mmCIF file of C-alpha atoms and ligand atoms in Angstrom:
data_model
loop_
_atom_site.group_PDB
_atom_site.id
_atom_site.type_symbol
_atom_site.label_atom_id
_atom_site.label_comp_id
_atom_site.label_asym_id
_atom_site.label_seq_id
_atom_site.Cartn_x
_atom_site.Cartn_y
_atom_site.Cartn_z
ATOM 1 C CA UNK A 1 0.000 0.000 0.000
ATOM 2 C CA UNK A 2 1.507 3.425 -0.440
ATOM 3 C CA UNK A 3 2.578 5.568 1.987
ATOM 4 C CA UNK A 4 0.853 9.073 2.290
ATOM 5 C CA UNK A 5 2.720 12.202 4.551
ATOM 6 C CA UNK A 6 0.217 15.188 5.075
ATOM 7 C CA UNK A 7 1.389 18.493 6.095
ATOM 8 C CA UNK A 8 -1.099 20.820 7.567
ATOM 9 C CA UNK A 9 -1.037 23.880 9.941
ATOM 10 C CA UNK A 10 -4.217 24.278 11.003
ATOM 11 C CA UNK A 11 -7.917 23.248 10.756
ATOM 12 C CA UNK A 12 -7.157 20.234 9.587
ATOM 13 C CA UNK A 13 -10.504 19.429 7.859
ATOM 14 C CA UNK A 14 -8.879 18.405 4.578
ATOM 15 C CA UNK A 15 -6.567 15.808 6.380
ATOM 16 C CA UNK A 16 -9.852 14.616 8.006
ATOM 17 C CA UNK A 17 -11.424 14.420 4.631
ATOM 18 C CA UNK A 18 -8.432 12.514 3.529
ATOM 19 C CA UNK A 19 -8.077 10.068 6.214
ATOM 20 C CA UNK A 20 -11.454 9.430 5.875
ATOM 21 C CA UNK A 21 -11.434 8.110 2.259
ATOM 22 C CA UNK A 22 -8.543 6.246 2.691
ATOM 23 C CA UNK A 23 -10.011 4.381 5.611
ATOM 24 C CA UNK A 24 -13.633 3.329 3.336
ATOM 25 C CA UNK A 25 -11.004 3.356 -0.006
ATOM 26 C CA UNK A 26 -7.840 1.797 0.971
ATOM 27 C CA UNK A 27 -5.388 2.818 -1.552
ATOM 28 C CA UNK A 28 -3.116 4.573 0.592
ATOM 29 C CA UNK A 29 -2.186 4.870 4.090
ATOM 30 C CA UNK A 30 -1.229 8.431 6.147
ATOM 31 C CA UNK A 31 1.853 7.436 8.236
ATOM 32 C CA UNK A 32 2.627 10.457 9.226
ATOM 33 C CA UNK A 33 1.087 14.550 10.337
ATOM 34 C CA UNK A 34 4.013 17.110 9.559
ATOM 35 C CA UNK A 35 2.385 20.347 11.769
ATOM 36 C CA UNK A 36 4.245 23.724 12.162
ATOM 37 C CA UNK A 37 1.926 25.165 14.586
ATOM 38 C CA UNK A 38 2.222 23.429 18.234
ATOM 39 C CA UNK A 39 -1.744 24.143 19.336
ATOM 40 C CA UNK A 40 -3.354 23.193 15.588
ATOM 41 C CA UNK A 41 -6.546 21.766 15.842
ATOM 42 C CA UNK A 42 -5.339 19.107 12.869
ATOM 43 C CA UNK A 43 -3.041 17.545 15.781
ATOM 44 C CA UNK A 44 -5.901 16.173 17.505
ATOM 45 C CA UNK A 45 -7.606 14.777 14.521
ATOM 46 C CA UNK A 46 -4.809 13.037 13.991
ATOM 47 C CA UNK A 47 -3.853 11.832 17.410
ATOM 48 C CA UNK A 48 -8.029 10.203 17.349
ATOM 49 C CA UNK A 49 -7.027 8.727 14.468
ATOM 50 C CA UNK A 50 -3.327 7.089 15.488
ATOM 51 C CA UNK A 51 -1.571 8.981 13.113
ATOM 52 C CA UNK A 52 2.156 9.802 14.418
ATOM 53 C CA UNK A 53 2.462 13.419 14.855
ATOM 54 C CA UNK A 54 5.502 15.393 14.017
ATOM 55 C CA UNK A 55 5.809 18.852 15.610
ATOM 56 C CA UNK A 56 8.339 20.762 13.657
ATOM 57 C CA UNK A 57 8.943 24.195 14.824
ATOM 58 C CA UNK A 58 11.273 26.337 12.090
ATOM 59 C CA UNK A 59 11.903 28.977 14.759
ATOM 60 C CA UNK A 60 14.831 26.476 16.331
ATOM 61 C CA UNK A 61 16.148 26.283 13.662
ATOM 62 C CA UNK A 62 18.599 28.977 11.807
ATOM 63 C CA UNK A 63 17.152 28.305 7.935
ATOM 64 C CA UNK A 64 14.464 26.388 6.347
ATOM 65 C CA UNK A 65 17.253 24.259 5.044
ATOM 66 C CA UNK A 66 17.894 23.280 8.812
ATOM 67 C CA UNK A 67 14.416 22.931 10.482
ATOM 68 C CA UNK A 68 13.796 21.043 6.528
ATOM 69 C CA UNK A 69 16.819 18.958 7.373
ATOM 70 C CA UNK A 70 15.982 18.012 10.610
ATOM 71 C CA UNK A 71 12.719 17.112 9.664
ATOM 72 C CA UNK A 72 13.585 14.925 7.173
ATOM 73 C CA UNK A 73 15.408 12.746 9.703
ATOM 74 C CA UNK A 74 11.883 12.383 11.737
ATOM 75 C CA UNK A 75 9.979 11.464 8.365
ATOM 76 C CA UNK A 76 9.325 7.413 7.723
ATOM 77 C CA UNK A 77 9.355 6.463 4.223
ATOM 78 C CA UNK A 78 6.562 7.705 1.663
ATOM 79 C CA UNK A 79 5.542 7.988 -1.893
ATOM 80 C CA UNK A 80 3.594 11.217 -1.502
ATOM 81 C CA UNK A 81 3.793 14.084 0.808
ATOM 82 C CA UNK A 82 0.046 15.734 0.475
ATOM 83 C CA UNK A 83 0.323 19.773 1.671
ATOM 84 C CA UNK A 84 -3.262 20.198 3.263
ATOM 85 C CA UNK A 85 -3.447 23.615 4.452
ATOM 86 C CA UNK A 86 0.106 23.800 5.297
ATOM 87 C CA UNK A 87 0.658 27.477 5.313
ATOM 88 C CA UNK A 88 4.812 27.449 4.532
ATOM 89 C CA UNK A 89 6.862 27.693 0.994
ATOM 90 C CA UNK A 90 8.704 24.121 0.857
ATOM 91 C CA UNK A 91 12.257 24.478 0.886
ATOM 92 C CA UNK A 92 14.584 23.169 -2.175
ATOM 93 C CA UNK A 93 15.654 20.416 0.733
ATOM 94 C CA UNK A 94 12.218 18.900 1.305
ATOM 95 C CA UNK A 95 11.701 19.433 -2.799
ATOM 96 C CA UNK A 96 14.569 17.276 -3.294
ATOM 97 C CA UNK A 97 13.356 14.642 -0.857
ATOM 98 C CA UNK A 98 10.304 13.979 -2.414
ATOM 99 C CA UNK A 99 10.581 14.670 -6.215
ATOM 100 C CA UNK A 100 7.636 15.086 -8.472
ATOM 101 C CA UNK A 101 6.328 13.724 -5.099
ATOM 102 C CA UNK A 102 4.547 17.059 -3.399
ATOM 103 C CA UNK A 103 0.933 18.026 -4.220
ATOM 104 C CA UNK A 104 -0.863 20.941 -2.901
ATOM 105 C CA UNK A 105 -4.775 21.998 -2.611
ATOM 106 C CA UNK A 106 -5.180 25.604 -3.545
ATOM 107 C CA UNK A 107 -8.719 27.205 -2.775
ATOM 108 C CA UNK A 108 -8.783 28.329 -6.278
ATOM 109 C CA UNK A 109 -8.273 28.252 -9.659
ATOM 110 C CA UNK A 110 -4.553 28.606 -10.702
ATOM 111 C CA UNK A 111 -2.875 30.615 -12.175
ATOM 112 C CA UNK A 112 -5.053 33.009 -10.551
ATOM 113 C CA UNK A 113 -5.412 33.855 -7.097
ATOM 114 C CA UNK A 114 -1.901 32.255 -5.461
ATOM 115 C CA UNK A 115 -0.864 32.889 -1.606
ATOM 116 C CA UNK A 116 -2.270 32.897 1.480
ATOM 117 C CA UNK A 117 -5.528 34.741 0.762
ATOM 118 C CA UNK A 118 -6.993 33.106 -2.697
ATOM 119 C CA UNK A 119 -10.569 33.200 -1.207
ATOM 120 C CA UNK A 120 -11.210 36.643 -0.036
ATOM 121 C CA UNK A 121 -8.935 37.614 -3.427
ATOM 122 C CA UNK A 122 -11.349 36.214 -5.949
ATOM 123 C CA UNK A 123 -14.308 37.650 -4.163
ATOM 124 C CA UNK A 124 -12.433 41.264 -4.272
ATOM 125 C CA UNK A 125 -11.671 40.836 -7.597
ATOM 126 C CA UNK A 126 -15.370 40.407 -8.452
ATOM 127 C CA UNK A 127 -14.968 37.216 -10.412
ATOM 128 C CA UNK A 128 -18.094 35.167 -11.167
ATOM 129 C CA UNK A 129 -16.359 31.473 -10.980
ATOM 130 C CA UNK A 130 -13.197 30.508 -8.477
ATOM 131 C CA UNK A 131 -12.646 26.935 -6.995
ATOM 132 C CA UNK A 132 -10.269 24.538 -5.760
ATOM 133 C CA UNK A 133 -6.834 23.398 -7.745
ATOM 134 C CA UNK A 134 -4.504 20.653 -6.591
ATOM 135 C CA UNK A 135 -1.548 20.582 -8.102
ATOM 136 C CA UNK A 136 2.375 19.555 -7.838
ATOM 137 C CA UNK A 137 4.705 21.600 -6.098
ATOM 138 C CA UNK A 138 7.970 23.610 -7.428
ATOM 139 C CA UNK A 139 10.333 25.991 -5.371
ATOM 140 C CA UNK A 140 7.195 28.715 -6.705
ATOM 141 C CA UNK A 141 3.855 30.009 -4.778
ATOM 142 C CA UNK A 142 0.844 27.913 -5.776
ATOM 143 C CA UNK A 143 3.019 27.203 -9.273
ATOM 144 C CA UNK A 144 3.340 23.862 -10.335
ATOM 145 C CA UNK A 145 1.881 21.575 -12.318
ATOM 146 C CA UNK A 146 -1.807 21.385 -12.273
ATOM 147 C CA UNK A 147 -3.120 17.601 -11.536
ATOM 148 C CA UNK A 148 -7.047 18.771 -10.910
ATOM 149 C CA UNK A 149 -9.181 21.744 -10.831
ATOM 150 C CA UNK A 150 -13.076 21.959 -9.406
ATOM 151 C CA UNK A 151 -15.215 25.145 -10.172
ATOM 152 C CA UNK A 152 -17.453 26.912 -7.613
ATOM 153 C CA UNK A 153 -19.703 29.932 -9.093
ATOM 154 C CA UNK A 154 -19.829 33.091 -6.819
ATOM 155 C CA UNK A 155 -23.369 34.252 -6.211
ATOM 156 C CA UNK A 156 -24.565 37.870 -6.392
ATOM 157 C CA UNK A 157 -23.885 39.463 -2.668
ATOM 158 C CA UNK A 158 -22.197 36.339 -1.279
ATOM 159 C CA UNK A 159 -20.091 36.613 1.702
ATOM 160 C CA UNK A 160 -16.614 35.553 2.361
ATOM 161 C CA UNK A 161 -17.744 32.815 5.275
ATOM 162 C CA UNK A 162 -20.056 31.912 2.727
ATOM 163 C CA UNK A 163 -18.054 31.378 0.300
ATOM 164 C CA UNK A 164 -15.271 29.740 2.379
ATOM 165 C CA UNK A 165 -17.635 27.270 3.818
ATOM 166 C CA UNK A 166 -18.557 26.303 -0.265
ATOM 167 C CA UNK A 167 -14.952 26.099 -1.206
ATOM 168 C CA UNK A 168 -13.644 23.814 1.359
ATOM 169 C CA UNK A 169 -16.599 21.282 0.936
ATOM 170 C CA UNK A 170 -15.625 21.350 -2.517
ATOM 171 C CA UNK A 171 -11.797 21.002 -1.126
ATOM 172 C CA UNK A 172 -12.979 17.919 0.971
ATOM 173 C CA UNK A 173 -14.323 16.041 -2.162
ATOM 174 C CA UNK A 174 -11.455 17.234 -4.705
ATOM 175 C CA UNK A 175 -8.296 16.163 -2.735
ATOM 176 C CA UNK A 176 -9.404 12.555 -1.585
ATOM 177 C CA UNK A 177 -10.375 12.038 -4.913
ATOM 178 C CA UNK A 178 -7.016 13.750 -6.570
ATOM 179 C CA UNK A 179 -4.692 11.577 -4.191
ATOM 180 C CA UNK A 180 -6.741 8.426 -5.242
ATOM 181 C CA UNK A 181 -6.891 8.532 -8.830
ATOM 182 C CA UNK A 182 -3.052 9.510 -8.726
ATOM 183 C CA UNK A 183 -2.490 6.485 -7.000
ATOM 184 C CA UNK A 184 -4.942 4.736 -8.703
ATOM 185 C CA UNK A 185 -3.122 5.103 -12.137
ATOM 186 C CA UNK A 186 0.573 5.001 -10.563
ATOM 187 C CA UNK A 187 1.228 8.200 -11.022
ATOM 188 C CA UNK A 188 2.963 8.080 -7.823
HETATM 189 C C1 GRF B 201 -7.725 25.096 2.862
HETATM 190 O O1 GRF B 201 -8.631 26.029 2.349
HETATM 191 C C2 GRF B 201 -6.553 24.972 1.941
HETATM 192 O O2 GRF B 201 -6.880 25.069 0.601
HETATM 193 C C3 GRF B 201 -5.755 26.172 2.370
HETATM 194 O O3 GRF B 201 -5.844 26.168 3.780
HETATM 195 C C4 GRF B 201 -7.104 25.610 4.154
HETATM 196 C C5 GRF B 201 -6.864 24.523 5.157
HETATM 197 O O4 GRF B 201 -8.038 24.131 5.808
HETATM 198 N N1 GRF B 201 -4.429 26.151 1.833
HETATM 199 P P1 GRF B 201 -8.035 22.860 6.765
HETATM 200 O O5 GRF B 201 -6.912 23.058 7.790
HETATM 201 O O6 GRF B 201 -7.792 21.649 5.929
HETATM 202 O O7 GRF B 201 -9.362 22.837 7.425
#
C-alpha cells in the first residue's frame, strides 16, 4: 500500500477528509502529520485517528534548510507528501526529498489567485467562478503543475464565510479524490 505524509497547519478538515477516504477506499495509508503550529486543531484529529504526529517548529532552527533537514530525519518512508493547508513555501531540501512527489490543494483556480488569501482575493476581484486546484509543487507560490481543478460559481452578494464554507466542501471532495486517482493510475 503506499505511503501518504500530510502536512497541515491548522484546521485540519482536509486531512480529516483525507483520512477518511482512505479508511472506506484503501489505496493509501497516512503514516505520518508534519504540523508547524504546536496548538493546531489538525493535531488532535490526527492523534483520534493514530496517526504519528511530528511537531516541527522552524523557529529552532537557523534556515528552512535546517528545520527542513531536521525534519527529514523524523519522516518514515513515503511515496507522496500531500500539503493540506500547510501554510509554509517548501524548501529546495524537502523538494529534493520527495521529487515530483509534493501536491498541494489551492482554494482556487490557478494561475489566478496564489498565496495565502486566494478566497477573499477572488471575491475582491469580483470574479463570477473561483474553486479549488490541486496541483504539484515547485520551489514557486501555488506554481506547479496542475493535476485537478473543481469550479465553484460566486453568487450575487455572497459573503466571504459563505463562500469559504462552499470552497472547502468542494476542497474535501477534490483532494481525496485527486490523491486516489493519482495512486490509482501510478502516477505516484
Ligand atoms: C484550505 O482552504 C486549503 O486550501 C488552504 O488552507 C485551508 C486549510 O483548511 N491552503 P483545513 O486546515 O484543511 O481545514
Amino acid at each position: 500500500m503506499k505511503k501518504v505524509i500530510v502536512f497541515a497547519s491548522g484546521t485540519g478538515s482536509n486531512f480529516q477528509a483525507l483520512a477518511d477516504h482512505l479508511a472506506a477506499h484503501p489505496v493509501a495509508a497516512i503514516v505520518a502529520l508534519v504540523c508547524d503550529q504546536p496548538q493546531a486543531a489538525v493535531i488532535g484529529r490526527a492523534q483520534a485517528l493514530g496517526i504519528p504526529t511530528v511537531i516541527v517548529r522552524y523557529r529552532d532552527y537557523p534556515s528552512k534548510a535546517a528545520a527542513e533537514q531536521a525534519l527529514l530525519t523524523r519522516l518514515p518512508a513515503a511515496d507522496l507528501v500531500v500539503l493540506a493547508g500547510f501554510m509554509r513555501i517548501v524548501g529546495e531540501t524537502l523538494l529534493a526529498a520527495f521529487p515530483d512527489r509534493i501536491i498541494n490543494l489551492h482554494p482556487a483556480l490557478l494561475p489566478s489567485f496564489p498565496g495565502r488569501t486566494g478566497i477573499a482575493d477572488a471575491l475582491a476581484y469580483g470574479v463570477r467562478v473561483t474553486g479549488v486546484t490541486v496541483h504539484y509543487v515547485d520551489a514557486g507560490v501555488d506554481s506547479g503543475r496542475i493535476i485537478a481543478q473543481a469550479p465553484v460559481a460566486i453568487a450575487e452578494g455572497e459573503s466571504l464565510t459563505h463562500l469559504e464554507a462552499r470552497i472547502h466542501a468542494v476542497e474535501h471532495v477534490l483532494l481525496p479524490q485527486t490523491v486516489d486517482q493519482l495512486i490509482s493510475k501510478g502516477a505516484i
